[in-house]
Amino acid sequence: MALKALAVVGDTSATAGGPAGPDGSAGAWTPRTVSESSYTQMTNHGPKVIFEAECTFDYLGTKTNTNDTVGDSTVTLTASSSVLRVDGGDVLLDGDTAQDSWGNTLTVSASAPAQVKV
C-alpha cells in the first residue's frame, strides 16, 4: 500500500481545457476560483482537511459564419473511499483528479505532513 498526503484547503488547482468548445466552436476556457469544502473538526497540522472541490470554467469562442459562442462547465472533485473517514465522510488525497468532457481539470497536489495508506 502506498502513502498519500491528506488534501487541505488550498491544495486544489484548476487547469483549463483545450480550444474546443460548445457547438463546435474554437476558443478558450478560463477557470473561476476553486471552491473547497472542508471538515471543521479535522485539520492537518493547521489547515482544514478537504473532501470536495469545485470550479466553474467559462468559455468564449467563435464559430465560422456565426457570432461568439459562450458557455460554462462546472467540474466537481469528490473524495473516493479511503481508510480514513471523518464523521462517515471521505477525504481528498494527493493526486485525486476530476475532468469534464472539454478537458477542464481539478487536481489535488497535497504535501501536508499527515498521510494515509491507500
Tab-separated table of N, CA and C in Angstrom:
chain	number	residue	atom	x	y	z
A	1	MET	N	0.842	-1.195	0.000
A	1	MET	CA	0.000	0.000	0.000
A	1	MET	C	0.879	1.247	0.000
A	2	ALA	N	0.467	2.221	-0.763
A	2	ALA	CA	1.192	3.485	-0.857
A	2	ALA	C	0.647	4.477	0.176
A	3	LEU	N	1.478	5.455	0.501
A	3	LEU	CA	1.040	6.538	1.369
A	3	LEU	C	0.725	7.760	0.525
A	4	LYS	N	-0.371	8.438	0.849
A	4	LYS	CA	-0.736	9.671	0.150
A	4	LYS	C	-1.044	10.738	1.178
A	5	ALA	N	-0.616	11.970	0.876
A	5	ALA	CA	-0.859	13.101	1.772
A	5	ALA	C	-2.329	13.490	1.752
A	6	LEU	N	-2.844	13.929	2.908
A	6	LEU	CA	-4.207	14.429	3.011
A	6	LEU	C	-4.278	15.811	2.381
A	7	ALA	N	-5.328	16.071	1.627
A	7	ALA	CA	-5.512	17.384	0.997
A	7	ALA	C	-6.099	18.358	2.001
A	8	VAL	N	-5.593	19.575	1.982
A	8	VAL	CA	-6.100	20.639	2.849
A	8	VAL	C	-6.513	21.830	1.991
A	9	VAL	N	-7.177	22.773	2.604
A	9	VAL	CA	-7.619	23.976	1.899
A	9	VAL	C	-6.429	24.609	1.172
A	10	GLY	N	-6.597	24.862	-0.112
A	10	GLY	CA	-5.555	25.477	-0.926
A	10	GLY	C	-4.764	24.498	-1.775
A	11	ASP	N	-5.020	23.181	-1.614
A	11	ASP	CA	-4.266	22.167	-2.352
A	11	ASP	C	-4.827	21.845	-3.739
A	12	THR	N	-5.974	22.391	-4.098
A	12	THR	CA	-6.600	22.058	-5.375
A	12	THR	C	-6.328	23.139	-6.411
A	13	SER	N	-5.944	22.714	-7.607
A	13	SER	CA	-5.701	23.678	-8.689
A	13	SER	C	-6.574	23.339	-9.889
A	14	ALA	N	-6.888	24.365	-10.662
A	14	ALA	CA	-7.713	24.220	-11.856
A	14	ALA	C	-6.863	24.445	-13.095
A	15	THR	N	-7.047	23.587	-14.094
A	15	THR	CA	-6.339	23.714	-15.369
A	15	THR	C	-7.372	23.768	-16.488
A	16	ALA	N	-7.305	24.817	-17.298
A	16	ALA	CA	-8.256	24.989	-18.400
A	16	ALA	C	-8.040	23.941	-19.475
A	17	GLY	N	-9.141	23.547	-20.122
A	17	GLY	CA	-9.100	22.560	-21.192
A	17	GLY	C	-8.593	23.144	-22.496
A	18	GLY	N	-8.758	22.381	-23.542
A	18	GLY	CA	-8.277	22.768	-24.862
A	18	GLY	C	-9.162	23.790	-25.548
A	19	PRO	N	-8.911	24.049	-26.823
A	19	PRO	CA	-9.625	25.092	-27.556
A	19	PRO	C	-11.037	24.710	-27.993
A	20	ALA	N	-11.383	23.425	-27.966
A	20	ALA	CA	-12.723	23.018	-28.401
A	20	ALA	C	-13.759	23.447	-27.378
A	21	GLY	N	-14.923	23.827	-27.894
A	21	GLY	CA	-15.984	24.268	-27.009
A	21	GLY	C	-17.351	23.851	-27.492
A	22	PRO	N	-18.395	24.377	-26.873
A	22	PRO	CA	-19.763	24.040	-27.246
A	22	PRO	C	-20.054	24.375	-28.709
A	23	ASP	N	-20.910	23.612	-29.303
A	23	ASP	CA	-21.380	23.855	-30.674
A	23	ASP	C	-20.263	23.840	-31.709
A	24	GLY	N	-19.185	23.123	-31.452
A	24	GLY	CA	-18.108	23.017	-32.423
A	24	GLY	C	-17.283	24.275	-32.598
A	25	SER	N	-17.319	25.157	-31.617
A	25	SER	CA	-16.559	26.395	-31.729
A	25	SER	C	-15.111	26.189	-31.299
A	26	ALA	N	-14.289	27.173	-31.597
A	26	ALA	CA	-12.889	27.176	-31.170
A	26	ALA	C	-12.662	28.431	-30.347
A	27	GLY	N	-12.036	28.284	-29.187
A	27	GLY	CA	-11.825	29.431	-28.310
A	27	GLY	C	-10.978	29.063	-27.121
A	28	ALA	N	-11.355	29.570	-25.940
A	28	ALA	CA	-10.549	29.325	-24.739
A	28	ALA	C	-11.433	29.184	-23.506
A	29	TRP	N	-11.014	28.285	-22.623
A	29	TRP	CA	-11.645	28.090	-21.318
A	29	TRP	C	-10.853	28.858	-20.275
A	30	THR	N	-11.544	29.453	-19.306
A	30	THR	CA	-10.898	30.186	-18.220
A	30	THR	C	-11.506	29.740	-16.895
A	31	PRO	N	-10.674	29.272	-15.943
A	31	PRO	CA	-11.241	28.841	-14.661
A	31	PRO	C	-11.589	30.026	-13.762
A	32	ARG	N	-12.678	29.875	-13.033
A	32	ARG	CA	-13.005	30.816	-11.966
A	32	ARG	C	-12.258	30.351	-10.721
A	33	THR	N	-12.588	30.887	-9.579
A	33	THR	CA	-11.956	30.494	-8.321
A	33	THR	C	-12.388	29.090	-7.910
A	34	VAL	N	-11.447	28.293	-7.435
A	34	VAL	CA	-11.745	26.952	-6.928
A	34	VAL	C	-12.374	27.089	-5.549
A	35	SER	N	-13.479	26.386	-5.344
A	35	SER	CA	-14.169	26.355	-4.057
A	35	SER	C	-13.904	24.998	-3.408
A	36	GLU	N	-13.425	25.003	-2.164
A	36	GLU	CA	-13.124	23.752	-1.463
A	36	GLU	C	-14.003	23.624	-0.222
A	37	SER	N	-14.530	22.417	-0.004
A	37	SER	CA	-15.341	22.132	1.183
A	37	SER	C	-14.485	21.343	2.164
A	38	SER	N	-14.464	21.804	3.418
A	38	SER	CA	-13.587	21.184	4.406
A	38	SER	C	-14.366	20.710	5.628
A	39	TYR	N	-13.718	19.833	6.382
A	39	TYR	CA	-14.254	19.385	7.661
A	39	TYR	C	-13.828	20.389	8.728
A	40	THR	N	-14.753	20.856	9.528
A	40	THR	CA	-14.410	21.835	10.560
A	40	THR	C	-13.626	21.196	11.700
A	41	GLN	N	-13.819	19.902	11.935
A	41	GLN	CA	-13.184	19.243	13.074
A	41	GLN	C	-11.913	18.467	12.708
A	42	MET	N	-11.479	18.519	11.443
A	42	MET	CA	-10.302	17.755	11.024
A	42	MET	C	-9.299	18.674	10.361
A	43	THR	N	-8.106	18.776	10.957
A	43	THR	CA	-7.041	19.582	10.372
A	43	THR	C	-5.812	18.708	10.146
A	44	ASN	N	-4.895	19.206	9.339
A	44	ASN	CA	-3.636	18.518	9.083
A	44	ASN	C	-2.508	19.483	9.433
A	45	HIS	N	-2.154	19.512	10.705
A	45	HIS	CA	-1.117	20.404	11.212
A	45	HIS	C	-1.446	21.866	10.931
A	46	GLY	N	-2.721	22.234	11.074
A	46	GLY	CA	-3.153	23.618	10.890
A	46	GLY	C	-4.311	23.776	9.929
A	47	PRO	N	-4.059	23.619	8.613
A	47	PRO	CA	-5.147	23.801	7.639
A	47	PRO	C	-6.206	22.699	7.737
A	48	LYS	N	-7.429	23.049	7.356
A	48	LYS	CA	-8.531	22.094	7.392
A	48	LYS	C	-8.446	21.108	6.228
A	49	VAL	N	-8.764	19.845	6.519
A	49	VAL	CA	-8.777	18.778	5.522
A	49	VAL	C	-10.025	18.927	4.653
A	50	ILE	N	-9.878	18.746	3.333
A	50	ILE	CA	-10.997	18.935	2.401
A	50	ILE	C	-11.545	17.603	1.889
A	51	PHE	N	-12.833	17.633	1.537
A	51	PHE	CA	-13.483	16.442	0.993
A	51	PHE	C	-14.084	16.674	-0.383
A	52	GLU	N	-14.124	17.936	-0.822
A	52	GLU	CA	-14.679	18.238	-2.134
A	52	GLU	C	-14.115	19.553	-2.646
A	53	ALA	N	-13.968	19.632	-3.959
A	53	ALA	CA	-13.544	20.876	-4.614
A	53	ALA	C	-14.391	21.053	-5.865
A	54	GLU	N	-14.647	22.317	-6.205
A	54	GLU	CA	-15.471	22.602	-7.374
A	54	GLU	C	-14.964	23.872	-8.049
A	55	CYS	N	-15.049	23.886	-9.370
A	55	CYS	CA	-14.652	25.066	-10.131
A	55	CYS	C	-15.490	25.146	-11.399
A	56	THR	N	-15.954	26.345	-11.703
A	56	THR	CA	-16.653	26.584	-12.956
A	56	THR	C	-15.673	27.225	-13.928
A	57	PHE	N	-15.664	26.696	-15.132
A	57	PHE	CA	-14.799	27.197	-16.198
A	57	PHE	C	-15.680	27.937	-17.202
A	58	ASP	N	-15.293	29.162	-17.558
A	58	ASP	CA	-16.025	29.949	-18.546
A	58	ASP	C	-15.395	29.745	-19.920
A	59	TYR	N	-16.236	29.771	-20.939
A	59	TYR	CA	-15.763	29.556	-22.298
A	59	TYR	C	-16.169	30.723	-23.200
A	60	LEU	N	-15.245	31.160	-24.026
A	60	LEU	CA	-15.524	32.166	-25.047
A	60	LEU	C	-14.850	31.699	-26.328
A	61	GLY	N	-15.645	31.559	-27.380
A	61	GLY	CA	-15.106	31.090	-28.642
A	61	GLY	C	-15.919	31.615	-29.805
A	62	THR	N	-15.528	31.222	-30.985
A	62	THR	CA	-16.246	31.628	-32.192
A	62	THR	C	-16.458	30.424	-33.094
A	63	LYS	N	-17.513	30.501	-33.877
A	63	LYS	CA	-17.785	29.517	-34.923
A	63	LYS	C	-17.681	30.238	-36.255
A	64	THR	N	-17.307	29.547	-37.270
A	64	THR	CA	-17.266	30.187	-38.584
A	64	THR	C	-18.687	30.550	-39.009
A	65	ASN	N	-18.831	31.721	-39.548
A	65	ASN	CA	-20.112	32.231	-40.046
A	65	ASN	C	-21.147	32.527	-38.953
A	66	THR	N	-20.759	32.612	-37.706
A	66	THR	CA	-21.714	32.959	-36.647
A	66	THR	C	-21.058	33.873	-35.628
A	67	ASN	N	-21.836	34.276	-34.635
A	67	ASN	CA	-21.340	35.152	-33.571
A	67	ASN	C	-20.527	34.373	-32.542
A	68	ASP	N	-20.098	35.106	-31.503
A	68	ASP	CA	-19.356	34.475	-30.413
A	68	ASP	C	-20.181	33.373	-29.748
A	69	THR	N	-19.484	32.378	-29.266
A	69	THR	CA	-20.090	31.302	-28.504
A	69	THR	C	-19.595	31.410	-27.074
A	70	VAL	N	-20.506	31.405	-26.120
A	70	VAL	CA	-20.128	31.438	-24.707
A	70	VAL	C	-20.745	30.243	-24.018
A	71	GLY	N	-20.151	29.848	-22.916
A	71	GLY	CA	-20.663	28.727	-22.140
A	71	GLY	C	-19.876	28.571	-20.877
A	72	ASP	N	-20.270	27.600	-20.076
A	72	ASP	CA	-19.504	27.285	-18.880
A	72	ASP	C	-19.654	25.801	-18.572
A	73	SER	N	-18.760	25.305	-17.772
A	73	SER	CA	-18.770	23.914	-17.343
A	73	SER	C	-18.245	23.859	-15.918
A	74	THR	N	-18.947	23.138	-15.063
A	74	THR	CA	-18.522	23.004	-13.674
A	74	THR	C	-17.938	21.615	-13.452
A	75	VAL	N	-16.734	21.578	-12.880
A	75	VAL	CA	-16.067	20.325	-12.547
A	75	VAL	C	-16.098	20.176	-11.032
A	76	THR	N	-16.561	19.012	-10.566
A	76	THR	CA	-16.613	18.729	-9.129
A	76	THR	C	-15.732	17.526	-8.837
A	77	LEU	N	-14.857	17.689	-7.878
A	77	LEU	CA	-13.955	16.622	-7.437
A	77	LEU	C	-14.394	16.189	-6.051
A	78	THR	N	-14.833	14.946	-5.920
A	78	THR	CA	-15.268	14.430	-4.627
A	78	THR	C	-14.327	13.318	-4.177
A	79	ALA	N	-14.219	13.173	-2.877
A	79	ALA	CA	-13.311	12.192	-2.302
A	79	ALA	C	-13.781	10.767	-2.570
A	80	SER	N	-12.834	9.921	-2.882
A	80	SER	CA	-13.110	8.492	-3.033
A	80	SER	C	-12.986	7.829	-1.675
A	81	SER	N	-13.486	6.643	-1.585
A	81	SER	CA	-13.410	5.895	-0.331
A	81	SER	C	-11.951	5.597	0.012
A	82	SER	N	-11.586	5.838	1.245
A	82	SER	CA	-10.225	5.549	1.717
A	82	SER	C	-10.295	4.989	3.133
A	83	VAL	N	-9.157	4.658	3.670
A	83	VAL	CA	-9.084	4.112	5.024
A	83	VAL	C	-9.535	5.147	6.041
A	84	LEU	N	-9.187	6.400	5.815
A	84	LEU	CA	-9.528	7.478	6.745
A	84	LEU	C	-10.901	8.043	6.429
A	85	ARG	N	-11.747	8.114	7.462
A	85	ARG	CA	-13.075	8.699	7.307
A	85	ARG	C	-13.292	9.681	8.448
A	86	VAL	N	-13.975	10.789	8.137
A	86	VAL	CA	-14.287	11.812	9.128
A	86	VAL	C	-15.804	11.931	9.197
A	87	ASP	N	-16.374	11.621	10.338
A	87	ASP	CA	-17.831	11.638	10.505
A	87	ASP	C	-18.541	10.894	9.375
A	88	GLY	N	-17.986	9.763	8.972
A	88	GLY	CA	-18.583	8.947	7.921
A	88	GLY	C	-18.250	9.390	6.511
A	89	GLY	N	-17.507	10.488	6.357
A	89	GLY	CA	-17.154	11.001	5.039
A	89	GLY	C	-15.707	10.747	4.692
A	90	ASP	N	-15.407	10.777	3.407
A	90	ASP	CA	-14.053	10.555	2.916
A	90	ASP	C	-13.293	11.867	2.801
A	91	VAL	N	-11.994	11.771	2.504
A	91	VAL	CA	-11.143	12.955	2.354
A	91	VAL	C	-10.440	12.897	1.001
A	92	LEU	N	-10.141	14.071	0.455
A	92	LEU	CA	-9.356	14.123	-0.775
A	92	LEU	C	-7.891	13.862	-0.452
A	93	LEU	N	-7.205	13.222	-1.393
A	93	LEU	CA	-5.799	12.861	-1.206
A	93	LEU	C	-4.960	13.383	-2.372
A	94	ASP	N	-3.661	13.452	-2.152
A	94	ASP	CA	-2.737	13.875	-3.191
A	94	ASP	C	-2.951	13.045	-4.453
A	95	GLY	N	-3.039	13.716	-5.593
A	95	GLY	CA	-3.198	13.032	-6.868
A	95	GLY	C	-4.641	12.846	-7.314
A	96	ASP	N	-5.617	13.100	-6.442
A	96	ASP	CA	-7.021	12.992	-6.858
A	96	ASP	C	-7.291	14.013	-7.957
A	97	THR	N	-8.111	13.626	-8.929
A	97	THR	CA	-8.375	14.500	-10.062
A	97	THR	C	-9.775	14.257	-10.632
A	98	ALA	N	-10.329	15.267	-11.269
A	98	ALA	CA	-11.606	15.161	-11.977
A	98	ALA	C	-11.514	16.024	-13.228
A	99	GLN	N	-12.196	15.582	-14.289
A	99	GLN	CA	-12.117	16.286	-15.567
A	99	GLN	C	-13.469	16.231	-16.269
A	100	ASP	N	-13.808	17.308	-16.975
A	100	ASP	CA	-15.038	17.301	-17.769
A	100	ASP	C	-14.718	16.882	-19.208
A	101	SER	N	-15.731	16.851	-20.048
A	101	SER	CA	-15.549	16.393	-21.425
A	101	SER	C	-14.726	17.358	-22.277
A	102	TRP	N	-14.496	18.572	-21.807
A	102	TRP	CA	-13.714	19.570	-22.546
A	102	TRP	C	-12.245	19.576	-22.127
A	103	GLY	N	-11.896	18.770	-21.125
A	103	GLY	CA	-10.519	18.728	-20.654
A	103	GLY	C	-10.223	19.661	-19.500
A	104	ASN	N	-11.233	20.382	-18.994
A	104	ASN	CA	-11.045	21.219	-17.801
A	104	ASN	C	-10.841	20.289	-16.609
A	105	THR	N	-9.811	20.573	-15.813
A	105	THR	CA	-9.397	19.625	-14.790
A	105	THR	C	-9.190	20.275	-13.426
A	106	LEU	N	-9.583	19.538	-12.377
A	106	LEU	CA	-9.243	19.885	-10.994
A	106	LEU	C	-8.293	18.810	-10.495
A	107	THR	N	-7.193	19.222	-9.876
A	107	THR	CA	-6.187	18.283	-9.392
A	107	THR	C	-5.740	18.670	-7.994
A	108	VAL	N	-5.573	17.657	-7.130
A	108	VAL	CA	-5.061	17.872	-5.783
A	108	VAL	C	-3.559	17.630	-5.789
A	109	SER	N	-2.822	18.594	-5.269
A	109	SER	CA	-1.387	18.452	-5.071
A	109	SER	C	-1.127	18.737	-3.598
A	110	ALA	N	-1.134	17.671	-2.800
A	110	ALA	CA	-1.033	17.813	-1.344
A	110	ALA	C	0.355	17.427	-0.868
A	111	SER	N	0.857	18.192	0.068
A	111	SER	CA	2.175	17.887	0.630
A	111	SER	C	2.180	18.009	2.153
A	112	ALA	N	0.989	18.020	2.744
A	112	ALA	CA	0.888	18.159	4.206
A	112	ALA	C	1.527	16.945	4.886
A	113	PRO	N	1.964	17.106	6.124
A	113	PRO	CA	2.683	16.042	6.821
A	113	PRO	C	1.882	14.755	7.040
A	114	ALA	N	0.603	14.843	7.343
A	114	ALA	CA	-0.184	13.650	7.619
A	114	ALA	C	-0.509	12.905	6.329
A	115	GLN	N	-0.387	11.576	6.373
A	115	GLN	CA	-0.643	10.745	5.207
A	115	GLN	C	-1.502	9.564	5.616
A	116	VAL	N	-2.107	8.918	4.612
A	116	VAL	CA	-2.946	7.764	4.838
A	116	VAL	C	-2.566	6.679	3.825
A	117	LYS	N	-2.683	5.407	4.227
A	117	LYS	CA	-2.393	4.303	3.313
A	117	LYS	C	-3.559	4.125	2.374
A	118	VAL	N	-3.233	3.925	1.082
A	118	VAL	CA	-4.282	3.681	0.069
A	118	VAL	C	-3.963	2.428	-0.711
